[in-house]
PDB file of C-alpha atoms in Angstrom:
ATOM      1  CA  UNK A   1      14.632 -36.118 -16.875  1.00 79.00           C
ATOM      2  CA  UNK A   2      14.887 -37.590 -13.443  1.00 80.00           C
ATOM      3  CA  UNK A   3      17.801 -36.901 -11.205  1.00 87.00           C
ATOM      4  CA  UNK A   4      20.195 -36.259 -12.905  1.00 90.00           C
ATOM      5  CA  UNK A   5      23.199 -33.517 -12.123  1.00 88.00           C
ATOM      6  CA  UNK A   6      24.053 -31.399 -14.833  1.00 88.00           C
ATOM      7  CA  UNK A   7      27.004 -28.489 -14.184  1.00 87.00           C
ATOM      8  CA  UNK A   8      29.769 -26.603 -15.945  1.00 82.00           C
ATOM      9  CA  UNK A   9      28.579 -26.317 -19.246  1.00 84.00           C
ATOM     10  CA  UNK A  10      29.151 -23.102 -21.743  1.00 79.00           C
ATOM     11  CA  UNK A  11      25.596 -22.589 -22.509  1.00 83.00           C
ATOM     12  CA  UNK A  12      22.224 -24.404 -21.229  1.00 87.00           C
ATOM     13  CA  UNK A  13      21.909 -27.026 -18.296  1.00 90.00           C
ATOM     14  CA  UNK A  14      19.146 -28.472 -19.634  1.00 92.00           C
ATOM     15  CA  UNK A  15      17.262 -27.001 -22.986  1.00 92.00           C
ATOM     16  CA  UNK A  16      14.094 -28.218 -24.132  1.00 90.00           C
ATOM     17  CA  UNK A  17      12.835 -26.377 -27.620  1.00 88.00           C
ATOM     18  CA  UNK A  18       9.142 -26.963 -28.997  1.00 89.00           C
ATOM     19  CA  UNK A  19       8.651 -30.068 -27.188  1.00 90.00           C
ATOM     20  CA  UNK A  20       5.542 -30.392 -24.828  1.00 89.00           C
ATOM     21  CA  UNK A  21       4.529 -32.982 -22.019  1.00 92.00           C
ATOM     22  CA  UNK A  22       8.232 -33.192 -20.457  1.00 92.00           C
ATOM     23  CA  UNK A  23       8.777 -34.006 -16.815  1.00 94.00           C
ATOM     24  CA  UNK A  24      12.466 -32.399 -15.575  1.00 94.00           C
ATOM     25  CA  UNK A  25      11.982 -33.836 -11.838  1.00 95.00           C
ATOM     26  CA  UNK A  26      14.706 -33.843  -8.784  1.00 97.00           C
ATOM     27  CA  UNK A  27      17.728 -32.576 -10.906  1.00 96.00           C
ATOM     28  CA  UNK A  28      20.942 -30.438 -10.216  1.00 96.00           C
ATOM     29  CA  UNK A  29      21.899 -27.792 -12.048  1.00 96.00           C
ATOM     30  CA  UNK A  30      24.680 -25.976 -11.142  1.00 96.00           C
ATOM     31  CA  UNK A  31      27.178 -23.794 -12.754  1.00 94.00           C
ATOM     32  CA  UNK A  32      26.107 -23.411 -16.418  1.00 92.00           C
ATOM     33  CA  UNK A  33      24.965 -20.546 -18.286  1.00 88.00           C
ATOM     34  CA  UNK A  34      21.563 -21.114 -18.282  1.00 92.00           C
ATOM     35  CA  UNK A  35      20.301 -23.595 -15.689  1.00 94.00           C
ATOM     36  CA  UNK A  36      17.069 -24.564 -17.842  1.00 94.00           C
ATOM     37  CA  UNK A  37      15.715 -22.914 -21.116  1.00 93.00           C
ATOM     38  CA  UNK A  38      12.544 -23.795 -22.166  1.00 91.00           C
ATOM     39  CA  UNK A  39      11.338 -22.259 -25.555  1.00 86.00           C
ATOM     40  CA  UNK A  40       9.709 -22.813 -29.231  1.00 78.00           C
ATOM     41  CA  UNK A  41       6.112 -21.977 -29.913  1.00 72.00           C
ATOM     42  CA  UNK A  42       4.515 -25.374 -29.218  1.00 78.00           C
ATOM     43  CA  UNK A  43       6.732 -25.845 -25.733  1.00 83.00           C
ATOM     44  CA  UNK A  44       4.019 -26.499 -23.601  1.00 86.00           C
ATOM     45  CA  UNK A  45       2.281 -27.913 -20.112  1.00 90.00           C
ATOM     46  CA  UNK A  46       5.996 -28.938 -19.169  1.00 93.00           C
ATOM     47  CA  UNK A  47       6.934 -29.555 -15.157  1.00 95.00           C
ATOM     48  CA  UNK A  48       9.907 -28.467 -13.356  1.00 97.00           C
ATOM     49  CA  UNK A  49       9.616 -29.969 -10.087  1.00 97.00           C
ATOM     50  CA  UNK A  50      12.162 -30.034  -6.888  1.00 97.00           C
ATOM     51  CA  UNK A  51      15.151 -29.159  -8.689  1.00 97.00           C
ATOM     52  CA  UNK A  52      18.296 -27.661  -7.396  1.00 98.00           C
ATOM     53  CA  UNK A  53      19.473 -24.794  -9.674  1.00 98.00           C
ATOM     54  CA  UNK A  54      22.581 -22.842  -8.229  1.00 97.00           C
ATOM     55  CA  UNK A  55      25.057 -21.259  -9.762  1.00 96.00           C
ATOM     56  CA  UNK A  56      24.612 -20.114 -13.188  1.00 96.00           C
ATOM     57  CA  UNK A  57      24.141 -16.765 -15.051  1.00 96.00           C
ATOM     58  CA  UNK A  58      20.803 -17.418 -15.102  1.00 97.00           C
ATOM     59  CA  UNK A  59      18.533 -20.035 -13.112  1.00 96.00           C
ATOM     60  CA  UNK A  60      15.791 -20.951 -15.541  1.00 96.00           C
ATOM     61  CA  UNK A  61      14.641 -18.979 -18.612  1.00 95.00           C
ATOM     62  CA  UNK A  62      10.783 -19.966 -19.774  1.00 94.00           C
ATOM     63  CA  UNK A  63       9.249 -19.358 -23.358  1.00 88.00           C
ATOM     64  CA  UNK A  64       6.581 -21.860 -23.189  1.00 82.00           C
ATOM     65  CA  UNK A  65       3.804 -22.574 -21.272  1.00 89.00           C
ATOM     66  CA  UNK A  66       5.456 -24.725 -18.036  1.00 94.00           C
ATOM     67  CA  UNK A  67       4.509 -25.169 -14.268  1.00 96.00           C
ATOM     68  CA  UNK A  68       7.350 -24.233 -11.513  1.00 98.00           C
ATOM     69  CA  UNK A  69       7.115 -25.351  -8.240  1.00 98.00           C
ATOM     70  CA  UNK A  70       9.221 -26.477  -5.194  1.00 98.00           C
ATOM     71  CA  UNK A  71      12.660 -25.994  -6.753  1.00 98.00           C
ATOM     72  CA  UNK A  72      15.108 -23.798  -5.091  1.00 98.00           C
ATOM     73  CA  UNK A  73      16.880 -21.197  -7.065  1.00 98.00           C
ATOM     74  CA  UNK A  74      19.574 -19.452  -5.442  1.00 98.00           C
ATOM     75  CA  UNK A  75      22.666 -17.969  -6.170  1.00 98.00           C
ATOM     76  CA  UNK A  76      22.551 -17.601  -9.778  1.00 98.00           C
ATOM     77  CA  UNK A  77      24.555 -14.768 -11.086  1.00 97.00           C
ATOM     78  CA  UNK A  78      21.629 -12.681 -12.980  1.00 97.00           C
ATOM     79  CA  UNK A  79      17.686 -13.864 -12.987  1.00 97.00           C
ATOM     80  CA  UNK A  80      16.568 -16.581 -10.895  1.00 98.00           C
ATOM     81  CA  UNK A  81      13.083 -17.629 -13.328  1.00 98.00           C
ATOM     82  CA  UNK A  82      12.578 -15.043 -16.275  1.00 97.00           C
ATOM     83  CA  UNK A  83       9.076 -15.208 -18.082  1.00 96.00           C
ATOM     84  CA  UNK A  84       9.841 -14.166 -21.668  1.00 93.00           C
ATOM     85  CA  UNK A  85       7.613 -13.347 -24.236  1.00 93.00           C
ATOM     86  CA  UNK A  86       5.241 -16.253 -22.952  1.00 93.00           C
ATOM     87  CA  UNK A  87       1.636 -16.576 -20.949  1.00 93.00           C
ATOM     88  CA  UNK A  88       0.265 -19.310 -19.042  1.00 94.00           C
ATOM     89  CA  UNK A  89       3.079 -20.002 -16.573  1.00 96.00           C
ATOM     90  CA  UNK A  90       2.619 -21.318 -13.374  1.00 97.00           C
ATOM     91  CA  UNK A  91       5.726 -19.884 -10.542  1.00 98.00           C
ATOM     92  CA  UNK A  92       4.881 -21.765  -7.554  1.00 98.00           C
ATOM     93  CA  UNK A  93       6.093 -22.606  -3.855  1.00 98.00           C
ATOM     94  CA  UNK A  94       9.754 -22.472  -5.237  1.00 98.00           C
ATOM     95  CA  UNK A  95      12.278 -20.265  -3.154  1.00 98.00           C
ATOM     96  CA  UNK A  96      14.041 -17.859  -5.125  1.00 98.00           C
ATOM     97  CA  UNK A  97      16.691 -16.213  -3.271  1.00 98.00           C
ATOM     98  CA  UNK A  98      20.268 -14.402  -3.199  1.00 98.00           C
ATOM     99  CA  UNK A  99      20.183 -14.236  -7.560  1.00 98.00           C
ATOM    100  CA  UNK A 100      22.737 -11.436  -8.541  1.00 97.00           C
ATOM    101  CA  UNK A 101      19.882  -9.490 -10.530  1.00 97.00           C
ATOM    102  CA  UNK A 102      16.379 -10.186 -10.017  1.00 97.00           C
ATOM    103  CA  UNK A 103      14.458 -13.423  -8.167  1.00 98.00           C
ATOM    104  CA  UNK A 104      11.542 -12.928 -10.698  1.00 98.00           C
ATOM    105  CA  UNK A 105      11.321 -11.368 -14.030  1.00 98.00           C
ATOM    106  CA  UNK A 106       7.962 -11.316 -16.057  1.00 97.00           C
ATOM    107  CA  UNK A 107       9.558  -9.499 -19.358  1.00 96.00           C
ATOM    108  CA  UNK A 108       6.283  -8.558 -21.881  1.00 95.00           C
ATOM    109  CA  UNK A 109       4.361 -11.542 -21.244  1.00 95.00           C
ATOM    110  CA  UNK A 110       0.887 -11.830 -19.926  1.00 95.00           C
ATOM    111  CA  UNK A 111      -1.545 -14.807 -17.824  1.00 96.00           C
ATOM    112  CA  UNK A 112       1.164 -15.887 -15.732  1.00 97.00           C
ATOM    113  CA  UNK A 113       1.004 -16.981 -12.396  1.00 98.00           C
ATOM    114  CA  UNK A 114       3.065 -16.232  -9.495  1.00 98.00           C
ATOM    115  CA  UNK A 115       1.926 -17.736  -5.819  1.00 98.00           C
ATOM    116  CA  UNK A 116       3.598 -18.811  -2.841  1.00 98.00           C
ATOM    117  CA  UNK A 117       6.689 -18.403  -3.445  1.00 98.00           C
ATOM    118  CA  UNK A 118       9.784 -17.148  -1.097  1.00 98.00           C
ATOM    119  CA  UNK A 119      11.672 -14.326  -2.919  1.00 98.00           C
ATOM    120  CA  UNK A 120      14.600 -13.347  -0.977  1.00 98.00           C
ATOM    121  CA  UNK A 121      17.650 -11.501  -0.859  1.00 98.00           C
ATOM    122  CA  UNK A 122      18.026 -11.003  -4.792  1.00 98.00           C
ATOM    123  CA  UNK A 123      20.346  -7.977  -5.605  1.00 97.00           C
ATOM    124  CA  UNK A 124      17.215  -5.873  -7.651  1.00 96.00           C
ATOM    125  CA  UNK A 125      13.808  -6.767  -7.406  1.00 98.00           C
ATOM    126  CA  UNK A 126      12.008  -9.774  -6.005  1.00 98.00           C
ATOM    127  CA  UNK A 127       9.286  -9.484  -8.811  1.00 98.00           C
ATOM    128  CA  UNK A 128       9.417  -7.609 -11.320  1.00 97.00           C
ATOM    129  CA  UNK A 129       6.941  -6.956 -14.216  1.00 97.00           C
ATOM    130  CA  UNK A 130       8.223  -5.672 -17.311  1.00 96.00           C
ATOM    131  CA  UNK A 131       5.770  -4.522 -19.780  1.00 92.00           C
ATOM    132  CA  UNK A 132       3.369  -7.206 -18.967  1.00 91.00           C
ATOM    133  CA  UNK A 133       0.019  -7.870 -18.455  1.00 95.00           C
ATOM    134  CA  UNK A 134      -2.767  -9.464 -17.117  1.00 97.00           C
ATOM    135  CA  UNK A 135      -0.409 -11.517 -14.526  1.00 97.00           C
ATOM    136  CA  UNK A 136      -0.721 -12.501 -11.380  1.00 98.00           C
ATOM    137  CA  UNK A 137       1.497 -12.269  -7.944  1.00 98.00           C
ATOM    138  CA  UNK A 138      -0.511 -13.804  -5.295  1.00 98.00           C
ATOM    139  CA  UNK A 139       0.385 -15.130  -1.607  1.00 98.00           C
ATOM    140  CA  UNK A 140       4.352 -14.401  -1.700  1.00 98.00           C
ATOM    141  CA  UNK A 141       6.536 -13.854   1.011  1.00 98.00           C
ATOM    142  CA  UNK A 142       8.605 -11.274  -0.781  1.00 98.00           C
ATOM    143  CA  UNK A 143      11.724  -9.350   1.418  1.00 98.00           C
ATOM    144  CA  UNK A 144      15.332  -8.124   1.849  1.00 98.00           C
ATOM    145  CA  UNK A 145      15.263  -7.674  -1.883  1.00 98.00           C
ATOM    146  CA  UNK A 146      16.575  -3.933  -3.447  1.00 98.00           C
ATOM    147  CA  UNK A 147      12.593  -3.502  -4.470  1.00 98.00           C
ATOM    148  CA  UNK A 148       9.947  -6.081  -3.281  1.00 98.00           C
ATOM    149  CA  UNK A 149       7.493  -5.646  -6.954  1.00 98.00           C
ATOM    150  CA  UNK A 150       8.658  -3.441  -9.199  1.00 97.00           C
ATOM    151  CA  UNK A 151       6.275  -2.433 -12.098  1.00 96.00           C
ATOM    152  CA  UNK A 152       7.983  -0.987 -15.231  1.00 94.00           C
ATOM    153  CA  UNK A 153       6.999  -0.374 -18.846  1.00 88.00           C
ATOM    154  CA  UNK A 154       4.171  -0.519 -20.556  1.00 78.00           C
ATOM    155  CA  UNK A 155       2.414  -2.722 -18.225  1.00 85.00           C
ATOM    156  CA  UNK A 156      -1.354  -3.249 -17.368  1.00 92.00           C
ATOM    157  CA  UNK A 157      -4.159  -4.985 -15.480  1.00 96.00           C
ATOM    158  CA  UNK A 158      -1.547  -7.157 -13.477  1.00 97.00           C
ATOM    159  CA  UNK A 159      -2.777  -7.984  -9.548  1.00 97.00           C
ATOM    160  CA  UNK A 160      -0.456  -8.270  -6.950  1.00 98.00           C
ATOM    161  CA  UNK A 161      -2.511  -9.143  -3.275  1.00 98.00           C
ATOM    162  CA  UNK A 162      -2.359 -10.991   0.032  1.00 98.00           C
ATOM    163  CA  UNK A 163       1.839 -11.182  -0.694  1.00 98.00           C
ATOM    164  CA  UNK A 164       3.542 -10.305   2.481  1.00 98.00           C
ATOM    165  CA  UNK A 165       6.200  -7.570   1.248  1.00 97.00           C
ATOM    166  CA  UNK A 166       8.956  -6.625   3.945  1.00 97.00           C
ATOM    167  CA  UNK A 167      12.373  -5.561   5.067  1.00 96.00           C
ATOM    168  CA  UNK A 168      13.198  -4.436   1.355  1.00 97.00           C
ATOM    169  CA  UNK A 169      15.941  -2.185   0.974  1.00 97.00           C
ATOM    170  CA  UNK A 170      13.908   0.522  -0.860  1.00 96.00           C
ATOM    171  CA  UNK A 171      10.233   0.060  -1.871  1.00 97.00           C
ATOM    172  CA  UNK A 172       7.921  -2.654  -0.713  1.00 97.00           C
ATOM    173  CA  UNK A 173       5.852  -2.308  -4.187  1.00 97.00           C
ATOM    174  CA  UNK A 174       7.219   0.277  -6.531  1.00 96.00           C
ATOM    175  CA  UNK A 175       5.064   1.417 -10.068  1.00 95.00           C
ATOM    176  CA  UNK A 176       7.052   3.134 -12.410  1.00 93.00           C
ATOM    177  CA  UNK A 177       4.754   3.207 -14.361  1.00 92.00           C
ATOM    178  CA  UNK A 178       1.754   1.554 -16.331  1.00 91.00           C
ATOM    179  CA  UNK A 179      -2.274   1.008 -16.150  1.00 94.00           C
ATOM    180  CA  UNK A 180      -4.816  -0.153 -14.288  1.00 96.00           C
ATOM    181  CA  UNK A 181      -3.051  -2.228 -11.748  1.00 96.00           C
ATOM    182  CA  UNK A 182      -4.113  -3.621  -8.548  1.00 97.00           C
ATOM    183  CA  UNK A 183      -2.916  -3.581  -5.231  1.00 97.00           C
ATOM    184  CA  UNK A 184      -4.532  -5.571  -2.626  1.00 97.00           C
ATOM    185  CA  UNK A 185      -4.406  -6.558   0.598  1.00 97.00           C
ATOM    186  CA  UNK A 186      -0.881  -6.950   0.575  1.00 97.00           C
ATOM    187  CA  UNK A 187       1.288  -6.924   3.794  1.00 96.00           C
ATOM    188  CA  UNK A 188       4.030  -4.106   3.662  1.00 96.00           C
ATOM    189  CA  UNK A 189       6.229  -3.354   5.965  1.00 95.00           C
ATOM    190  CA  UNK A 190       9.890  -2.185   7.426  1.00 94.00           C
ATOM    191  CA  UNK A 191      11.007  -1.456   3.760  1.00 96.00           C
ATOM    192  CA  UNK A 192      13.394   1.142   4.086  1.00 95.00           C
ATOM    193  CA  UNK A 193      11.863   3.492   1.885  1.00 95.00           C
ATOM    194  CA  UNK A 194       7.860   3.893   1.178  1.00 95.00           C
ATOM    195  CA  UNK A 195       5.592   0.927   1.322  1.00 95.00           C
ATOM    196  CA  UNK A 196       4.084   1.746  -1.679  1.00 95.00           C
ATOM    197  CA  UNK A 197       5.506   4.263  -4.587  1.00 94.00           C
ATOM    198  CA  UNK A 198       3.839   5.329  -7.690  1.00 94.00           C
ATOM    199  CA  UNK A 199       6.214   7.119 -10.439  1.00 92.00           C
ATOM    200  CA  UNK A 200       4.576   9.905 -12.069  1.00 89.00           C
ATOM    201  CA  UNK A 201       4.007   7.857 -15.434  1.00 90.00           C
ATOM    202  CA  UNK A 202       1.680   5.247 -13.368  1.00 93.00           C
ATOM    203  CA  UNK A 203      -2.267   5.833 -13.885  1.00 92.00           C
ATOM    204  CA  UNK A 204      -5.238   4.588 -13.012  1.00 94.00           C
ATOM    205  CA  UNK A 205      -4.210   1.873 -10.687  1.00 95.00           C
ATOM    206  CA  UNK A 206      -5.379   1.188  -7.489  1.00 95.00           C
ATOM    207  CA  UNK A 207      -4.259   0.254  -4.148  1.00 96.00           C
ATOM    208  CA  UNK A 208      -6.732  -0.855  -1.747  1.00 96.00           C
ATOM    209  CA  UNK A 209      -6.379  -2.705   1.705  1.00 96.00           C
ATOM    210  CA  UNK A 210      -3.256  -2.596   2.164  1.00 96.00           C
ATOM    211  CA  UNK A 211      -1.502  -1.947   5.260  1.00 93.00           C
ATOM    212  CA  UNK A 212       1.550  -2.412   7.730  1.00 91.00           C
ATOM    213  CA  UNK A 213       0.215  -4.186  10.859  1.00 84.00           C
ATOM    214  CA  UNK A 214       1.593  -1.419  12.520  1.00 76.00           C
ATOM    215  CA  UNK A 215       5.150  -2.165  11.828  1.00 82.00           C
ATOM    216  CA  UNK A 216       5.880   1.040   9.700  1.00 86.00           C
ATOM    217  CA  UNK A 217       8.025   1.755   6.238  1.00 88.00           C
ATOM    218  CA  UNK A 218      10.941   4.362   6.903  1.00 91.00           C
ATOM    219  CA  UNK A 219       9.634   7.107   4.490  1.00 90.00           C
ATOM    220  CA  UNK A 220       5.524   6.140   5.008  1.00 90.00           C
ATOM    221  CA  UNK A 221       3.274   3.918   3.802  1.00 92.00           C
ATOM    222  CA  UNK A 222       1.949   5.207   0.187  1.00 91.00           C
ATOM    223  CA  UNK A 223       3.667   7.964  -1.971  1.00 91.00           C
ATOM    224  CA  UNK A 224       1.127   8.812  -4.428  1.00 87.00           C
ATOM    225  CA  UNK A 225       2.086  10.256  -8.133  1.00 79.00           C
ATOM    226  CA  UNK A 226       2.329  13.669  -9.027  1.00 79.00           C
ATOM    227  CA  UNK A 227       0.999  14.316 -10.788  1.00 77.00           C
ATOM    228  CA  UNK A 228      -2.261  11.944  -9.871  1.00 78.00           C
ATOM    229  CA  UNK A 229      -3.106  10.346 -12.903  1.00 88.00           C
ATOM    230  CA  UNK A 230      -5.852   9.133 -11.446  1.00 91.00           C
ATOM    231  CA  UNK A 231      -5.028   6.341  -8.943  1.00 93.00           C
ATOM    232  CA  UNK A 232      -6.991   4.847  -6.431  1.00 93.00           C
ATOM    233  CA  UNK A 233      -6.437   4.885  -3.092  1.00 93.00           C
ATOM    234  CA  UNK A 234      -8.818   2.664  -0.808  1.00 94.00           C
ATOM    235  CA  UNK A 235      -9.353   1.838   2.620  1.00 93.00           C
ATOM    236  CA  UNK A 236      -5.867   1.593   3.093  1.00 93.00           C
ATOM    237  CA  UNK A 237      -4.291   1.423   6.664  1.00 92.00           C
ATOM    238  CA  UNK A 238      -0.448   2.849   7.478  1.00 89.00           C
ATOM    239  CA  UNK A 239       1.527   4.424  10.080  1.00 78.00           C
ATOM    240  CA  UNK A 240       3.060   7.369   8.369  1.00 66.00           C
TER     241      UNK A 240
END
């Protein structure tokens, strides 16, 4: 699928189910339900690149394993990308911005990928993780979101470091809750609440290296649980 413009239709843009190997390159998407849905157990090692998705309820929905990167998904009325159900996706260098819900949504999935991307401006969280695990948010440029990353259900052993986090209207990096999550050397700062917030049914994560670069978070830089459950705190560096 190779420039093509796709808009106004009742359900999907674009829907690809149990197919593997497909190249969606350069298209327009605008205005359906879904922009893209890509789903069925063997969907697999499928490429969205440098698409224009705008406009729809929701920007592009993955349930098989597919790579992401430099499209520009904005404006959609609920999720820009949702992960669901489904590992092994790549999110990468696409820009993500002004979605009416979320920009990113990992919901109970695990091994995905999320790097370089530029989350803006959605309504609720830039990322969010939703009962996943072992995922990975590396190198964004997350802010002016509600939440920068949210953590929330039963989620575990995800890493979010090195993103730059700032400007969010509450939290830079909130944790609900969940296990043995990592926090490091992230960039967090001006986000109108705390830099960093962990909800009383988070434990055992930690949060190490983190820091403001001296441009401070209205409430302060880390509000730990209470009760501690025992998180980490390491070496990291804020201007309360």
């Amino acid at each position: 699928f190779v420039q093509n413009n796709v808009s106004s239709n009742r359900q999907n843009g674009i829907y690809i189910y149990s197919s593997a190997n497909n190249s969606l390159f350069y298209n327009t998407v605008i205005n359906n339900s879904n922009g893209f849905e890509i789903g069925g157990s063997i969907s697999k090692d499928n490429l969205l690149l440098g698409n224009v998705v705008k406009g729809n309820v929701d920007g592009i929905i993955l349930g098989g394993y597919t790579n992401v990167s430099n499209n520009t998904i904005v404006n959609n009325s609920r999720r820009g990308i949702q992960i669901s159900l489904s590992s092994f996706n790549i999110i990468k260098e696409n820009n993500v911005s002004y979605n009416g819900e979320r920009g990113i949504y990992v919901y109970i999935s695990g091994n995905n990928t999320v790097r370089s991307n530029f989350v803006v401006g959605n309504k609720n969280s830039g990322v969010e993780i939703y009962g996943g695990t072992w995922n990975l948010v590396e190198g964004n440029d997350i802010s002016s979101n509600e939440v920068g990353i949210y953590f929330v259900g039963s989620n575990g052993n995800n890493t979010a470091r090195v993103n730059n986090i700032a400007g969010n209207n509450k939290n830079g990096v909130y944790v609900s809750s969940g296990a043995n999550n990592i926090l490091d050397s992230n960039i967090i700062s001006r986000n109108n609440q705390y830099g960093i917030l962990f909800g009383s049914s988070s434990r055992s994560n930690i949060a190490k290296y983190n820091g403001d670069q001296g441009v401070l978070n209205i409430l302060g830089g880390i509000s730990p649980a209470m009760p501690a459950n025992g998180n980490v705190y390491i070496d990291n560096s804020f201007l309360n």
